[in-house]
Amino acid sequence: MAGVELAAAVAVSLERSGFSGCTEVVSMRPVNGGSINDAYVATMASGERLFVKYHQAEPGLGADQCAMMFDAEWNGLELLRKAGCFRVPQPLAVGRLASGAFLAMEHIDIRPLRDQRRFGELLAEMHLAVGAERFGLESDNWIGSTPQPNKWHASWVDLLRVRLEYQLDRAQLTGEAGQMGQALLQRLPSFFEGVEIRPSLIHGDLYAGNCAADEHGNPVVYDPAVYWGHHESELGIMHMFGGFSPELFEAYHQRIPRAPGFDKRLAIYQLYHALNHYNLFGSGYRTMCASLLKQALS
């Protein structure tokens, strides 16, 4: 993305959004933004810095949809901010170009998360807070660049089934893996028998790359795929790729103990993310999907 064009668009969108600070962008520096979006640090004429995410339009995800994706992220960031447990960057403006769309937000000077025990305590606090009465969200959003169905459901199992069906349909797994996917859907209610579930606010994509600490050591979270769901669903991706300490999970489960059948459900929640990675990044995740299906069904 040409920095000059993006800088001009960011300035216009900040003005339209009512941003109270300086809207003149003097530089756009590319930074690491993960595998889905391009990322920049915008320096304003005042010296203030903003963080800008940009997504290039692609087949099946046009510029308007890119803007909708960032609108959904804005809503997720605001829900997490209102929860008051973690520091969360404030979204400032969403804008659309012919080539894609962007989200400008508060820049936080992040560094590695050190106090993981405190992070676990705060995560449990967020999950225990009373909020929605149903499972889902007022609108669909995205996990990475994959649409995430969020239609409100009275039953968590019903929403989970919709999401797993969606990912399995996109994955088109064949052979034994495909058969296991259908078997899991049929048996899904059995994994939740006797388990009390109430809606918790879920970040939704909480791997180690989506959290950090600020300059004061306060835990920070960002890049959410928010919904109201079963608190255990948050832990799926957290256990998949490492980066979280045993102390974090110990602190979390001191507040929210593991319920019977936890390990099987954890495999199902990991499967959701493994399927999403398979759909986003390709066949390298097929073995992981098959292994998690076997683990859940064994």
PDB file of N, CA and C in Angstrom, residues 8-77:
ATOM      1  N   ALA A   8      -2.999  10.127   3.502  1.00  0.00           N
ATOM      2  CA  ALA A   8      -4.043  11.103   3.184  1.00  0.00           C
ATOM      3  C   ALA A   8      -5.417  10.585   3.583  1.00  0.00           C
ATOM      4  N   ALA A   9      -5.657   9.290   3.334  1.00  0.00           N
ATOM      5  CA  ALA A   9      -6.957   8.709   3.680  1.00  0.00           C
ATOM      6  C   ALA A   9      -7.149   8.651   5.192  1.00  0.00           C
ATOM      7  N   VAL A  10      -6.090   8.340   5.917  1.00  0.00           N
ATOM      8  CA  VAL A  10      -6.174   8.309   7.385  1.00  0.00           C
ATOM      9  C   VAL A  10      -6.516   9.694   7.918  1.00  0.00           C
ATOM     10  N   ALA A  11      -5.866  10.725   7.390  1.00  0.00           N
ATOM     11  CA  ALA A  11      -6.130  12.090   7.851  1.00  0.00           C
ATOM     12  C   ALA A  11      -7.592  12.472   7.639  1.00  0.00           C
ATOM     13  N   VAL A  12      -8.124  12.158   6.468  1.00  0.00           N
ATOM     14  CA  VAL A  12      -9.525  12.484   6.170  1.00  0.00           C
ATOM     15  C   VAL A  12     -10.466  11.738   7.108  1.00  0.00           C
ATOM     16  N   SER A  13     -10.200  10.450   7.329  1.00  0.00           N
ATOM     17  CA  SER A  13     -11.083   9.645   8.186  1.00  0.00           C
ATOM     18  C   SER A  13     -11.032  10.104   9.632  1.00  0.00           C
ATOM     19  N   LEU A  14      -9.861  10.509  10.104  1.00  0.00           N
ATOM     20  CA  LEU A  14      -9.759  11.026  11.472  1.00  0.00           C
ATOM     21  C   LEU A  14     -10.582  12.299  11.628  1.00  0.00           C
ATOM     22  N   GLU A  15     -10.513  13.180  10.638  1.00  0.00           N
ATOM     23  CA  GLU A  15     -11.308  14.413  10.692  1.00  0.00           C
ATOM     24  C   GLU A  15     -12.800  14.098  10.719  1.00  0.00           C
ATOM     25  N   ARG A  16     -13.222  13.160   9.883  1.00  0.00           N
ATOM     26  CA  ARG A  16     -14.642  12.809   9.815  1.00  0.00           C
ATOM     27  C   ARG A  16     -15.122  12.136  11.093  1.00  0.00           C
ATOM     28  N   SER A  17     -14.245  11.431  11.760  1.00  0.00           N
ATOM     29  CA  SER A  17     -14.638  10.703  12.975  1.00  0.00           C
ATOM     30  C   SER A  17     -14.692  11.601  14.196  1.00  0.00           C
ATOM     31  N   GLY A  18     -14.239  12.851  14.054  1.00  0.00           N
ATOM     32  CA  GLY A  18     -14.238  13.764  15.185  1.00  0.00           C
ATOM     33  C   GLY A  18     -13.041  13.614  16.093  1.00  0.00           C
ATOM     34  N   PHE A  19     -11.967  13.023  15.604  1.00  0.00           N
ATOM     35  CA  PHE A  19     -10.742  12.864  16.389  1.00  0.00           C
ATOM     36  C   PHE A  19     -10.275  14.223  16.883  1.00  0.00           C
ATOM     37  N   SER A  20     -10.012  14.324  18.184  1.00  0.00           N
ATOM     38  CA  SER A  20      -9.703  15.615  18.792  1.00  0.00           C
ATOM     39  C   SER A  20      -8.245  16.017  18.647  1.00  0.00           C
ATOM     40  N   GLY A  21      -7.390  15.084  18.260  1.00  0.00           N
ATOM     41  CA  GLY A  21      -5.974  15.395  18.122  1.00  0.00           C
ATOM     42  C   GLY A  21      -5.631  15.902  16.737  1.00  0.00           C
ATOM     43  N   CYS A  22      -4.340  16.050  16.499  1.00  0.00           N
ATOM     44  CA  CYS A  22      -3.847  16.481  15.197  1.00  0.00           C
ATOM     45  C   CYS A  22      -4.134  15.403  14.155  1.00  0.00           C
ATOM     46  N   THR A  23      -4.626  15.809  12.990  1.00  0.00           N
ATOM     47  CA  THR A  23      -4.969  14.835  11.946  1.00  0.00           C
ATOM     48  C   THR A  23      -3.978  14.851  10.782  1.00  0.00           C
ATOM     49  N   GLU A  24      -2.949  15.672  10.849  1.00  0.00           N
ATOM     50  CA  GLU A  24      -1.965  15.730   9.762  1.00  0.00           C
ATOM     51  C   GLU A  24      -0.933  14.623   9.952  1.00  0.00           C
ATOM     52  N   VAL A  25      -0.859  13.711   8.989  1.00  0.00           N
ATOM     53  CA  VAL A  25       0.080  12.595   9.050  1.00  0.00           C
ATOM     54  C   VAL A  25       1.364  12.996   8.336  1.00  0.00           C
ATOM     55  N   VAL A  26       2.496  12.904   9.034  1.00  0.00           N
ATOM     56  CA  VAL A  26       3.770  13.285   8.414  1.00  0.00           C
ATOM     57  C   VAL A  26       4.582  12.074   7.972  1.00  0.00           C
ATOM     58  N   SER A  27       4.287  10.887   8.527  1.00  0.00           N
ATOM     59  CA  SER A  27       4.993   9.686   8.070  1.00  0.00           C
ATOM     60  C   SER A  27       4.164   8.452   8.377  1.00  0.00           C
ATOM     61  N   MET A  28       4.374   7.424   7.554  1.00  0.00           N
ATOM     62  CA  MET A  28       3.735   6.121   7.741  1.00  0.00           C
ATOM     63  C   MET A  28       4.845   5.072   7.682  1.00  0.00           C
ATOM     64  N   ARG A  29       5.170   4.489   8.823  1.00  0.00           N
ATOM     65  CA  ARG A  29       6.268   3.519   8.886  1.00  0.00           C
ATOM     66  C   ARG A  29       5.712   2.103   8.951  1.00  0.00           C
ATOM     67  N   PRO A  30       6.040   1.244   7.981  1.00  0.00           N
ATOM     68  CA  PRO A  30       5.565  -0.144   8.039  1.00  0.00           C
ATOM     69  C   PRO A  30       6.157  -0.868   9.246  1.00  0.00           C
ATOM     70  N   VAL A  31       5.319  -1.664   9.914  1.00  0.00           N
ATOM     71  CA  VAL A  31       5.765  -2.481  11.048  1.00  0.00           C
ATOM     72  C   VAL A  31       5.164  -3.870  10.894  1.00  0.00           C
ATOM     73  N   ASN A  32       5.623  -4.791  11.711  1.00  0.00           N
ATOM     74  CA  ASN A  32       5.082  -6.148  11.673  1.00  0.00           C
ATOM     75  C   ASN A  32       3.638  -6.133  12.155  1.00  0.00           C
ATOM     76  N   GLY A  33       2.738  -6.656  11.311  1.00  0.00           N
ATOM     77  CA  GLY A  33       1.326  -6.651  11.686  1.00  0.00           C
ATOM     78  C   GLY A  33       0.681  -8.010  11.642  1.00  0.00           C
ATOM     79  N   GLY A  34       1.489  -9.070  11.559  1.00  0.00           N
ATOM     80  CA  GLY A  34       0.920 -10.407  11.506  1.00  0.00           C
ATOM     81  C   GLY A  34       0.728 -10.869  10.074  1.00  0.00           C
ATOM     82  N   SER A  35      -0.030 -11.937   9.910  1.00  0.00           N
ATOM     83  CA  SER A  35      -0.157 -12.587   8.602  1.00  0.00           C
ATOM     84  C   SER A  35      -1.418 -12.189   7.843  1.00  0.00           C
ATOM     85  N   ILE A  36      -2.297 -11.398   8.437  1.00  0.00           N
ATOM     86  CA  ILE A  36      -3.572 -11.052   7.799  1.00  0.00           C
ATOM     87  C   ILE A  36      -3.564  -9.635   7.244  1.00  0.00           C
ATOM     88  N   ASN A  37      -3.069  -8.680   8.017  1.00  0.00           N
ATOM     89  CA  ASN A  37      -3.106  -7.271   7.629  1.00  0.00           C
ATOM     90  C   ASN A  37      -1.706  -6.685   7.514  1.00  0.00           C
ATOM     91  N   ASP A  38      -1.585  -5.611   6.717  1.00  0.00           N
ATOM     92  CA  ASP A  38      -0.400  -4.767   6.770  1.00  0.00           C
ATOM     93  C   ASP A  38      -0.576  -3.809   7.943  1.00  0.00           C
ATOM     94  N   ALA A  39       0.530  -3.380   8.526  1.00  0.00           N
ATOM     95  CA  ALA A  39       0.446  -2.500   9.691  1.00  0.00           C
ATOM     96  C   ALA A  39       1.452  -1.364   9.563  1.00  0.00           C
ATOM     97  N   TYR A  40       1.060  -0.219  10.102  1.00  0.00           N
ATOM     98  CA  TYR A  40       1.892   0.983  10.030  1.00  0.00           C
ATOM     99  C   TYR A  40       1.791   1.743  11.354  1.00  0.00           C
ATOM    100  N   VAL A  41       2.857   2.465  11.670  1.00  0.00           N
ATOM    101  CA  VAL A  41       2.799   3.474  12.720  1.00  0.00           C
ATOM    102  C   VAL A  41       2.752   4.830  12.028  1.00  0.00           C
ATOM    103  N   ALA A  42       1.670   5.541  12.251  1.00  0.00           N
ATOM    104  CA  ALA A  42       1.503   6.875  11.669  1.00  0.00           C
ATOM    105  C   ALA A  42       1.980   7.909  12.678  1.00  0.00           C
ATOM    106  N   THR A  43       2.882   8.771  12.257  1.00  0.00           N
ATOM    107  CA  THR A  43       3.332   9.872  13.102  1.00  0.00           C
ATOM    108  C   THR A  43       2.638  11.144  12.648  1.00  0.00           C
ATOM    109  N   MET A  44       1.990  11.803  13.598  1.00  0.00           N
ATOM    110  CA  MET A  44       1.240  13.011  13.295  1.00  0.00           C
ATOM    111  C   MET A  44       2.152  14.234  13.423  1.00  0.00           C
ATOM    112  N   ALA A  45       1.713  15.360  12.878  1.00  0.00           N
ATOM    113  CA  ALA A  45       2.499  16.593  12.949  1.00  0.00           C
ATOM    114  C   ALA A  45       2.748  17.013  14.393  1.00  0.00           C
ATOM    115  N   SER A  46       1.860  16.618  15.288  1.00  0.00           N
ATOM    116  CA  SER A  46       2.006  16.939  16.713  1.00  0.00           C
ATOM    117  C   SER A  46       3.038  16.062  17.411  1.00  0.00           C
ATOM    118  N   GLY A  47       3.500  15.007  16.733  1.00  0.00           N
ATOM    119  CA  GLY A  47       4.401  14.040  17.354  1.00  0.00           C
ATOM    120  C   GLY A  47       3.692  12.813  17.876  1.00  0.00           C
ATOM    121  N   GLU A  48       2.362  12.880  18.002  1.00  0.00           N
ATOM    122  CA  GLU A  48       1.596  11.721  18.451  1.00  0.00           C
ATOM    123  C   GLU A  48       1.689  10.608  17.413  1.00  0.00           C
ATOM    124  N   ARG A  49       1.678   9.359  17.890  1.00  0.00           N
ATOM    125  CA  ARG A  49       1.704   8.209  16.994  1.00  0.00           C
ATOM    126  C   ARG A  49       0.384   7.450  17.074  1.00  0.00           C
ATOM    127  N   LEU A  50      -0.054   6.930  15.940  1.00  0.00           N
ATOM    128  CA  LEU A  50      -1.231   6.075  15.858  1.00  0.00           C
ATOM    129  C   LEU A  50      -0.825   4.765  15.196  1.00  0.00           C
ATOM    130  N   PHE A  51      -1.579   3.720  15.474  1.00  0.00           N
ATOM    131  CA  PHE A  51      -1.361   2.422  14.838  1.00  0.00           C
ATOM    132  C   PHE A  51      -2.431   2.240  13.770  1.00  0.00           C
ATOM    133  N   VAL A  52      -2.025   1.838  12.575  1.00  0.00           N
ATOM    134  CA  VAL A  52      -2.952   1.708  11.450  1.00  0.00           C
ATOM    135  C   VAL A  52      -2.830   0.312  10.852  1.00  0.00           C
ATOM    136  N   LYS A  53      -3.963  -0.374  10.754  1.00  0.00           N
ATOM    137  CA  LYS A  53      -4.037  -1.678  10.086  1.00  0.00           C
ATOM    138  C   LYS A  53      -4.692  -1.483   8.726  1.00  0.00           C
ATOM    139  N   TYR A  54      -4.119  -2.115   7.721  1.00  0.00           N
ATOM    140  CA  TYR A  54      -4.660  -1.998   6.366  1.00  0.00           C
ATOM    141  C   TYR A  54      -4.840  -3.390   5.781  1.00  0.00           C
ATOM    142  N   HIS A  55      -5.998  -3.620   5.142  1.00  0.00           N
ATOM    143  CA  HIS A  55      -6.236  -4.904   4.476  1.00  0.00           C
ATOM    144  C   HIS A  55      -6.507  -4.664   3.006  1.00  0.00           C
ATOM    145  N   GLN A  56      -5.692  -5.289   2.172  1.00  0.00           N
ATOM    146  CA  GLN A  56      -5.850  -5.201   0.722  1.00  0.00           C
ATOM    147  C   GLN A  56      -7.067  -6.013   0.295  1.00  0.00           C
ATOM    148  N   ALA A  57      -7.905  -5.412  -0.544  1.00  0.00           N
ATOM    149  CA  ALA A  57      -9.045  -6.149  -1.091  1.00  0.00           C
ATOM    150  C   ALA A  57      -8.547  -7.368  -1.860  1.00  0.00           C
ATOM    151  N   GLU A  58      -9.333  -8.432  -1.823  1.00  0.00           N
ATOM    152  CA  GLU A  58      -8.950  -9.697  -2.448  1.00  0.00           C
ATOM    153  C   GLU A  58     -10.219 -10.387  -2.934  1.00  0.00           C
ATOM    154  N   PRO A  59     -10.090 -11.420  -3.761  1.00  0.00           N
ATOM    155  CA  PRO A  59     -11.289 -12.140  -4.204  1.00  0.00           C
ATOM    156  C   PRO A  59     -12.112 -12.636  -3.014  1.00  0.00           C
ATOM    157  N   GLY A  60     -13.385 -12.298  -2.999  1.00  0.00           N
ATOM    158  CA  GLY A  60     -14.259 -12.696  -1.904  1.00  0.00           C
ATOM    159  C   GLY A  60     -14.245 -11.747  -0.723  1.00  0.00           C
ATOM    160  N   LEU A  61     -13.341 -10.760  -0.742  1.00  0.00           N
ATOM    161  CA  LEU A  61     -13.269  -9.785   0.345  1.00  0.00           C
ATOM    162  C   LEU A  61     -12.919  -8.433  -0.273  1.00  0.00           C
ATOM    163  N   GLY A  62     -13.944  -7.774  -0.812  1.00  0.00           N
ATOM    164  CA  GLY A  62     -13.744  -6.491  -1.462  1.00  0.00           C
ATOM    165  C   GLY A  62     -13.500  -5.374  -0.468  1.00  0.00           C
ATOM    166  N   ALA A  63     -13.278  -4.175  -0.984  1.00  0.00           N
ATOM    167  CA  ALA A  63     -12.963  -3.042  -0.119  1.00  0.00           C
ATOM    168  C   ALA A  63     -14.083  -2.764   0.880  1.00  0.00           C
ATOM    169  N   ASP A  64     -15.340  -2.870   0.440  1.00  0.00           N
ATOM    170  CA  ASP A  64     -16.455  -2.635   1.360  1.00  0.00           C
ATOM    171  C   ASP A  64     -16.464  -3.662   2.486  1.00  0.00           C
ATOM    172  N   GLN A  65     -16.195  -4.920   2.149  1.00  0.00           N
ATOM    173  CA  GLN A  65     -16.152  -5.961   3.177  1.00  0.00           C
ATOM    174  C   GLN A  65     -14.963  -5.774   4.109  1.00  0.00           C
ATOM    175  N   CYS A  66     -13.837  -5.295   3.564  1.00  0.00           N
ATOM    176  CA  CYS A  66     -12.688  -5.000   4.422  1.00  0.00           C
ATOM    177  C   CYS A  66     -13.059  -3.942   5.456  1.00  0.00           C
ATOM    178  N   ALA A  67     -13.793  -2.919   5.007  1.00  0.00           N
ATOM    179  CA  ALA A  67     -14.241  -1.881   5.938  1.00  0.00           C
ATOM    180  C   ALA A  67     -15.193  -2.456   6.978  1.00  0.00           C
ATOM    181  N   MET A  68     -16.084  -3.357   6.560  1.00  0.00           N
ATOM    182  CA  MET A  68     -16.991  -4.011   7.506  1.00  0.00           C
ATOM    183  C   MET A  68     -16.207  -4.843   8.517  1.00  0.00           C
ATOM    184  N   MET A  69     -15.140  -5.493   8.062  1.00  0.00           N
ATOM    185  CA  MET A  69     -14.301  -6.282   8.952  1.00  0.00           C
ATOM    186  C   MET A  69     -13.688  -5.395  10.035  1.00  0.00           C
ATOM    187  N   PHE A  70     -13.231  -4.204   9.635  1.00  0.00           N
ATOM    188  CA  PHE A  70     -12.637  -3.297  10.614  1.00  0.00           C
ATOM    189  C   PHE A  70     -13.697  -2.637  11.496  1.00  0.00           C
ATOM    190  N   ASP A  71     -14.898  -2.407  10.959  1.00  0.00           N
ATOM    191  CA  ASP A  71     -15.995  -1.934  11.815  1.00  0.00           C
ATOM    192  C   ASP A  71     -16.278  -2.952  12.922  1.00  0.00           C
ATOM    193  N   ALA A  72     -16.260  -4.231  12.553  1.00  0.00           N
ATOM    194  CA  ALA A  72     -16.500  -5.286  13.538  1.00  0.00           C
ATOM    195  C   ALA A  72     -15.380  -5.330  14.569  1.00  0.00           C
ATOM    196  N   GLU A  73     -14.145  -5.124  14.117  1.00  0.00           N
ATOM    197  CA  GLU A  73     -13.030  -5.096  15.073  1.00  0.00           C
ATOM    198  C   GLU A  73     -13.168  -3.910  16.017  1.00  0.00           C
ATOM    199  N   TRP A  74     -13.581  -2.765  15.485  1.00  0.00           N
ATOM    200  CA  TRP A  74     -13.839  -1.584  16.319  1.00  0.00           C
ATOM    201  C   TRP A  74     -14.818  -1.951  17.437  1.00  0.00           C
ATOM    202  N   ASN A  75     -15.923  -2.590  17.073  1.00  0.00           N
ATOM    203  CA  ASN A  75     -16.925  -2.962  18.073  1.00  0.00           C
ATOM    204  C   ASN A  75     -16.336  -3.905  19.117  1.00  0.00           C
ATOM    205  N   GLY A  76     -15.508  -4.848  18.669  1.00  0.00           N
ATOM    206  CA  GLY A  76     -14.885  -5.772  19.604  1.00  0.00           C
ATOM    207  C   GLY A  76     -13.936  -5.074  20.556  1.00  0.00           C
ATOM    208  N   LEU A  77     -13.134  -4.160  20.036  1.00  0.00           N
ATOM    209  CA  LEU A  77     -12.223  -3.404  20.895  1.00  0.00           C
ATOM    210  C   LEU A  77     -12.997  -2.608  21.940  1.00  0.00           C
TER     211      LEU A  77
END
